[in-house]
Each structure stands twice: as structure tokens, then as C-alpha cells.
Coordinates of N, CA and C in Angstrom, one line a residue:
M1 N 107.9 91.9 97.7 CA 108.3 93.0 96.7 C 107.0 93.7 96.3
P2 N 107.0 95.1 96.4 CA 105.8 95.9 96.0 C 105.4 95.6 94.6
T3 N 104.1 95.6 94.4 CA 103.6 95.5 93.0 C 103.0 96.8 92.5
A4 N 102.9 97.8 93.3 CA 102.5 99.1 92.9 C 103.1 100.1 93.8
S5 N 102.9 101.4 93.5 CA 103.5 102.5 94.3 C 102.6 103.7 94.3
V6 N 102.6 104.4 95.4 CA 101.8 105.6 95.5 C 102.5 106.7 96.4
L7 N 102.3 107.9 96.0 CA 102.8 109.1 96.7 C 101.7 109.9 97.2
F8 N 101.5 110.1 98.5 CA 100.5 110.9 99.1 C 101.1 112.3 99.3
V9 N 100.4 113.4 98.9 CA 100.9 114.7 99.1 C 99.8 115.6 99.7
C10 N 100.3 116.4 100.7 CA 99.5 117.5 101.2 C 100.4 118.7 101.4
V11 N 100.0 119.7 101.9 CA 100.8 120.9 102.0 C 102.0 120.7 102.9
K12 N 101.7 120.4 104.2 CA 102.8 120.4 105.2 C 103.4 119.0 105.4
N13 N 102.8 118.0 104.9 CA 103.2 116.6 105.1 C 103.3 116.3 106.6
G14 N 102.4 116.8 107.4 CA 102.4 116.5 108.8 C 101.2 115.9 109.3
G15 N 100.1 115.9 108.5 CA 98.9 115.3 108.9 C 98.2 114.4 107.9
K16 N 97.5 115.0 106.9 CA 96.7 114.1 106.0 C 97.5 113.2 105.1
S17 N 98.6 113.6 104.5 CA 99.4 112.7 103.7 C 100.0 111.7 104.5
Q18 N 100.4 112.0 105.7 CA 101.0 111.0 106.7 C 100.0 110.0 107.1
M19 N 98.8 110.5 107.3 CA 97.7 109.6 107.7 C 97.4 108.6 106.5
A20 N 97.3 109.1 105.3 CA 97.0 108.2 104.2 C 98.2 107.2 104.0
A21 N 99.4 107.6 104.2 CA 100.5 106.7 104.0 C 100.5 105.6 105.1
A22 N 100.3 106.0 106.3 CA 100.3 105.1 107.4 C 99.1 104.1 107.3
L23 N 98.0 104.6 106.9 CA 96.8 103.7 106.7 C 97.0 102.7 105.5
M24 N 97.7 103.2 104.4 CA 98.0 102.3 103.3 C 99.0 101.3 103.7
R25 N 100.0 101.6 104.5 CA 101.0 100.6 104.9 C 100.3 99.6 105.8
K26 N 99.4 100.0 106.7 CA 98.7 99.1 107.5 C 97.9 98.2 106.7
T27 N 97.2 98.7 105.7 CA 96.3 97.9 104.8 C 97.0 96.9 103.9
T28 N 98.1 97.4 103.3 CA 98.7 96.5 102.3 C 100.1 95.9 102.7
G29 N 100.6 96.3 103.8 CA 102.0 95.8 104.2 C 103.0 96.2 103.1
D30 N 103.8 95.2 102.7 CA 104.8 95.6 101.7 C 104.3 95.3 100.2
R31 N 103.0 95.1 100.0 CA 102.6 94.9 98.6 C 102.5 96.2 97.8
I32 N 102.4 97.3 98.5 CA 102.4 98.6 97.8 C 103.5 99.5 98.4
A33 N 104.4 100.1 97.6 CA 105.4 101.0 98.0 C 104.7 102.3 98.3
V34 N 104.8 102.8 99.5 CA 104.0 104.0 100.0 C 105.0 105.1 100.4
H35 N 104.7 106.3 99.8 CA 105.5 107.5 100.1 C 104.6 108.6 100.5
S36 N 105.1 109.6 101.2 CA 104.3 110.8 101.5 C 105.3 112.0 101.4
A37 N 104.7 113.2 101.1 CA 105.5 114.4 100.9 C 104.6 115.6 101.1
G38 N 105.2 116.8 101.2 CA 104.5 118.0 101.2 C 105.0 119.0 100.2
T39 N 104.0 119.9 99.8 CA 104.4 120.9 98.8 C 105.2 122.0 99.5
T40 N 104.9 122.2 100.8 CA 105.7 123.1 101.7 C 105.8 122.5 103.0
P41 N 106.7 121.5 103.2 CA 106.7 120.7 104.4 C 106.9 121.5 105.7
G42 N 106.2 121.1 106.7 CA 106.3 121.7 108.0 C 107.6 121.2 108.7
S43 N 107.6 121.4 110.0 CA 108.8 121.0 110.8 C 108.5 119.8 111.7
S44 N 107.2 119.4 111.8 CA 106.9 118.2 112.6 C 105.6 117.6 112.2
L45 N 105.4 116.4 112.7 CA 104.1 115.7 112.4 C 103.0 116.3 113.4
N46 N 101.8 116.3 112.9 CA 100.7 116.8 113.7 C 100.4 115.8 114.8
A47 N 100.5 116.3 116.1 CA 100.3 115.4 117.2 C 99.0 114.7 117.3
L48 N 97.9 115.4 117.0 CA 96.6 114.8 117.0 C 96.4 113.7 115.9
S49 N 97.0 114.0 114.7 CA 97.0 113.1 113.6 C 97.7 111.8 114.0
M50 N 98.8 111.9 114.7 CA 99.6 110.7 115.1 C 98.8 110.0 116.2
Q51 N 98.1 110.7 117.1 CA 97.4 110.1 118.1 C 96.2 109.2 117.5
V52 N 95.5 109.7 116.6 CA 94.4 109.0 116.0 C 94.9 107.8 115.1
L53 N 96.1 107.9 114.6 CA 96.6 106.8 113.8 C 97.0 105.7 114.8
G54 N 97.5 106.1 116.0 CA 97.9 105.1 117.0 C 96.6 104.4 117.5
E55 N 95.5 105.0 117.5 CA 94.3 104.4 117.9 C 93.9 103.2 117.0
V56 N 94.3 103.2 115.8 CA 94.0 102.1 114.8 C 95.2 101.3 114.4
D57 N 96.3 101.4 115.3 CA 97.5 100.7 115.0 C 98.1 100.9 113.7
A58 N 98.2 102.2 113.2 CA 98.8 102.6 112.0 C 100.0 103.5 112.4
P59 N 101.1 102.9 112.7 CA 102.2 103.7 113.2 C 102.9 104.5 112.2
T60 N 103.6 105.5 112.6 CA 104.4 106.4 111.7 C 105.8 106.5 112.2
A61 N 106.3 105.5 112.9 CA 107.7 105.5 113.4 C 108.7 105.8 112.2
G62 N 109.6 106.8 112.5 CA 110.6 107.1 111.5 C 110.1 108.1 110.5
E63 N 108.8 108.5 110.5 CA 108.4 109.5 109.5 C 108.6 110.9 109.9
Y64 N 108.7 111.8 109.0 CA 108.9 113.2 109.2 C 108.4 114.0 108.0
P65 N 108.1 115.3 108.1 CA 107.7 116.0 107.0 C 108.9 116.1 106.0
K66 N 108.6 115.9 104.7 CA 109.6 116.0 103.7 C 109.0 116.6 102.4
P67 N 109.9 117.2 101.6 CA 109.5 117.8 100.3 C 109.2 116.7 99.3
I68 N 108.6 117.1 98.2 CA 108.4 116.1 97.1 C 109.7 115.9 96.4
D69 N 110.0 114.7 96.2 CA 111.2 114.3 95.4 C 110.9 114.2 93.9
P70 N 111.4 115.1 93.1 CA 111.0 115.1 91.7 C 111.3 113.8 91.0
Q71 N 112.3 113.1 91.4 CA 112.5 111.7 90.8 C 111.4 110.8 91.1
L72 N 111.0 110.8 92.4 CA 109.9 109.9 92.8 C 108.6 110.2 92.0
L73 N 108.4 111.4 91.6 CA 107.2 111.8 90.8 C 107.2 111.0 89.5
T74 N 108.3 110.7 89.0 CA 108.4 110.0 87.7 C 108.4 108.5 87.8
E75 N 108.5 108.0 89.1 CA 108.6 106.6 89.3 C 107.3 106.0 89.9
V76 N 106.5 106.7 90.6 CA 105.3 106.1 91.3 C 104.2 105.9 90.3
D77 N 103.4 104.9 90.6 CA 102.2 104.6 89.7 C 101.1 105.7 89.9
L78 N 101.0 106.3 91.0 CA 100.0 107.3 91.3 C 100.4 108.3 92.3
V79 N 100.0 109.5 92.1 CA 100.2 110.6 93.1 C 98.8 111.0 93.5
V80 N 98.6 111.0 94.8 CA 97.3 111.5 95.4 C 97.5 112.7 96.2
T81 N 96.9 113.8 95.8 CA 96.9 115.0 96.6 C 95.7 115.0 97.6
L82 N 95.9 115.4 98.8 CA 94.8 115.4 99.8 C 94.4 116.9 100.1
G83 N 93.2 117.2 99.7 CA 92.7 118.6 99.9 C 92.9 119.4 98.7
G84 N 92.3 120.6 98.7 CA 92.4 121.4 97.5 C 93.6 122.4 97.5
E85 N 94.4 122.4 98.6 CA 95.5 123.3 98.7 C 96.8 122.7 98.2
A86 N 96.9 121.5 98.1 CA 98.2 120.9 97.6 C 98.2 120.7 96.1
H87 N 99.1 121.3 95.4 CA 99.2 121.2 94.0 C 100.6 120.7 93.6
V88 N 100.6 119.7 92.7 CA 101.8 119.1 92.3 C 102.1 119.3 90.8
D89 N 103.2 119.8 90.5 CA 103.7 119.9 89.1 C 104.2 118.6 88.7
A90 N 103.3 117.8 88.2 CA 103.7 116.4 87.8 C 104.2 116.4 86.4
P91 N 105.2 115.5 86.2 CA 105.7 115.4 84.8 C 104.7 114.7 83.9
A92 N 104.9 115.0 82.6 CA 104.0 114.4 81.6 C 103.9 112.8 81.8
G93 N 102.7 112.3 81.8 CA 102.5 110.9 81.9 C 102.2 110.5 83.4
A94 N 102.5 111.3 84.3 CA 102.2 111.0 85.7 C 100.7 111.0 86.0
V95 N 100.3 110.0 86.7 CA 98.9 109.9 87.1 C 98.7 110.6 88.4
V96 N 97.8 111.6 88.5 CA 97.5 112.4 89.7 C 96.0 112.4 89.9
E97 N 95.6 112.1 91.2 CA 94.2 112.3 91.5 C 94.2 113.0 92.8
N98 N 93.1 113.8 93.0 CA 92.9 114.6 94.2 C 91.8 114.0 95.1
W99 N 92.1 113.9 96.4 CA 91.0 113.5 97.3 C 90.6 114.8 98.0
D100 N 89.4 115.2 97.8 CA 88.9 116.4 98.5 C 88.4 115.9 99.8
T101 N 89.3 115.8 100.8 CA 89.0 115.2 102.0 C 88.0 116.0 102.9
D102 N 87.3 115.3 103.7 CA 86.3 115.9 104.6 C 87.1 116.9 105.5
E103 N 86.5 118.1 105.8 CA 87.1 119.0 106.7 C 86.1 119.4 107.8
P104 N 86.1 118.6 108.9 CA 85.1 118.8 109.9 C 85.1 120.2 110.5
S105 N 86.3 120.9 110.5 CA 86.4 122.2 111.1 C 85.4 123.2 110.4
E106 N 85.1 122.9 109.2 CA 84.1 123.8 108.5 C 82.7 123.6 109.1
R107 N 82.5 122.6 109.8 CA 81.2 122.4 110.5 C 81.3 122.6 112.0
G108 N 82.4 123.2 112.4 CA 82.6 123.6 113.8 C 83.1 122.4 114.7
I109 N 83.7 121.4 114.0 CA 84.2 120.2 114.8 C 85.7 120.3 114.8
D110 N 86.3 120.4 116.0 CA 87.7 120.5 116.1 C 88.3 119.5 117.0
G111 N 89.6 119.6 117.2 CA 90.3 118.7 118.2 C 90.4 117.3 117.7
I112 N 90.4 116.4 118.7 CA 90.5 115.0 118.5 C 89.4 114.4 117.7
E113 N 88.1 115.0 117.9 CA 87.0 114.5 117.1 C 87.2 114.8 115.7
R114 N 87.7 116.0 115.3 CA 88.0 116.4 113.9 C 89.0 115.4 113.3
M115 N 90.0 115.1 114.1 CA 91.1 114.2 113.5 C 90.5 112.8 113.3
R116 N 89.7 112.3 114.1 CA 89.1 111.0 113.9 C 88.2 111.0 112.7
L117 N 87.5 112.0 112.5 CA 86.6 112.1 111.2 C 87.5 112.2 110.0
V118 N 88.6 112.9 110.0 CA 89.5 113.0 108.9 C 90.1 111.7 108.6
R119 N 90.6 111.0 109.7 CA 91.2 109.7 109.6 C 90.2 108.7 109.0
D120 N 89.0 108.7 109.4 CA 88.0 107.7 108.9 C 87.7 108.0 107.5
D121 N 87.6 109.3 107.1 CA 87.4 109.6 105.7 C 88.5 109.1 104.8
I122 N 89.7 109.4 105.2 CA 90.9 108.9 104.5 C 91.0 107.4 104.5
A123 N 90.7 106.7 105.6 CA 90.7 105.3 105.6 C 89.9 104.6 104.6
V124 N 88.6 105.1 104.4 CA 87.7 104.6 103.4 C 88.4 104.7 102.0
R125 N 88.9 105.9 101.7 CA 89.6 106.1 100.4 C 90.8 105.2 100.2
V126 N 91.5 105.0 101.3 CA 92.7 104.2 101.2 C 92.3 102.7 100.9
E127 N 91.3 102.3 101.6 CA 90.8 100.9 101.3 C 90.4 100.7 99.8
E128 N 89.7 101.7 99.3 CA 89.3 101.6 97.9 C 90.5 101.7 97.0
L129 N 91.4 102.6 97.3 CA 92.6 102.7 96.4 C 93.5 101.4 96.5
A130 N 93.6 100.9 97.7 CA 94.4 99.6 97.8 C 93.8 98.5 97.0
T131 N 92.5 98.4 97.0 CA 91.9 97.3 96.2 C 92.1 97.6 94.7
R132 N 92.0 98.8 94.3 CA 92.2 99.2 92.9 C 93.6 98.9 92.4
L133 N 94.6 99.4 93.2 CA 96.0 99.2 92.9 C 96.4 97.8 92.8
L134 N 96.0 97.0 93.8 CA 96.3 95.6 93.8 C 95.7 94.8 92.7
S135 N 94.4 95.2 92.4 CA 93.7 94.6 91.2 C 94.4 94.9 89.9
D136 N 94.8 96.2 89.7 CA 95.6 96.6 88.5 C 96.9 95.8 88.4
A137 N 97.6 95.7 89.6 CA 98.9 95.0 89.5 C 98.7 93.5 89.2
D138 N 97.6 92.9 89.7 CA 97.4 91.5 89.4 C 97.0 91.3 88.0
A139 N 96.4 92.3 87.4 CA 95.9 92.2 86.0 C 97.1 92.3 85.0
R140 N 98.2 92.9 85.5 CA 99.4 93.0 84.6 C 100.1 91.8 84.3

């Protein structure tokens, strides 16, 4: 049974938020309830994002871009937005933090190399968040 919950949000819910969710599921199994959504969901998952997740055995089977569920915003322990473009109108009392994730394309790095760098940046943040959420849950 999950001891904590998190909602990862990006704009399209096809890349970064899906990466964060898959990496958190891989890291914590069923100890944390993990959700992802987009402020303006796209129509499909980003193929390169899914490829680099496969390289680290963080599967996304059954996942698809979806909008933010307003009810979920009131239930999760933490909402994490990825990048500066995703904005969430969170209800009073909701805890929201932003991860200003690395954007290698700003340095001229694209394609699969870009996605690996984005994945690795998100993976470090996910590890730190997993430790924090599980410690907080144990302290309760």
C-alpha cells in the first residue's frame, strides 16, 4: 500500500512528466502512488523519451497523455511541475514544487543524446524526491 503520492505535470504529458513517473515507479515500486498529467496533453508519448526509459528498464506500458484531474490535485501529497512552461492552478493547501529541468537543446544537443541527458537529470531529482517522500511517510 502506498505511503505517499505524487503527481508529475508537464505541458503535453508525453515526455518529461512521463519520464519522472516511470522513473519514480521503478525506484519505489508500490510504496509511492505515482501519477502524471499535462496542462495541455498531446496525442502520444514522445518516442525518444520512451526509448531512453527502456534503456534503464523504466517501462511506460499502458501510459498515455492525460489532462490534470482536479480531484487528484486535492488528494496527492505533492505536485511536481517539470520545466517553466507547465503551470498548475492548485487548490489551497496543495504542495507544488517546480523542477527547472535541464534543456540540452539550448546548448545545441538534440535527438537521443538530448533525451538521455534529460532522463538523467530527472532521475537524480526522482531519487532525491523518493528518499524525501519515504522518509516523511516513515516519520508520520
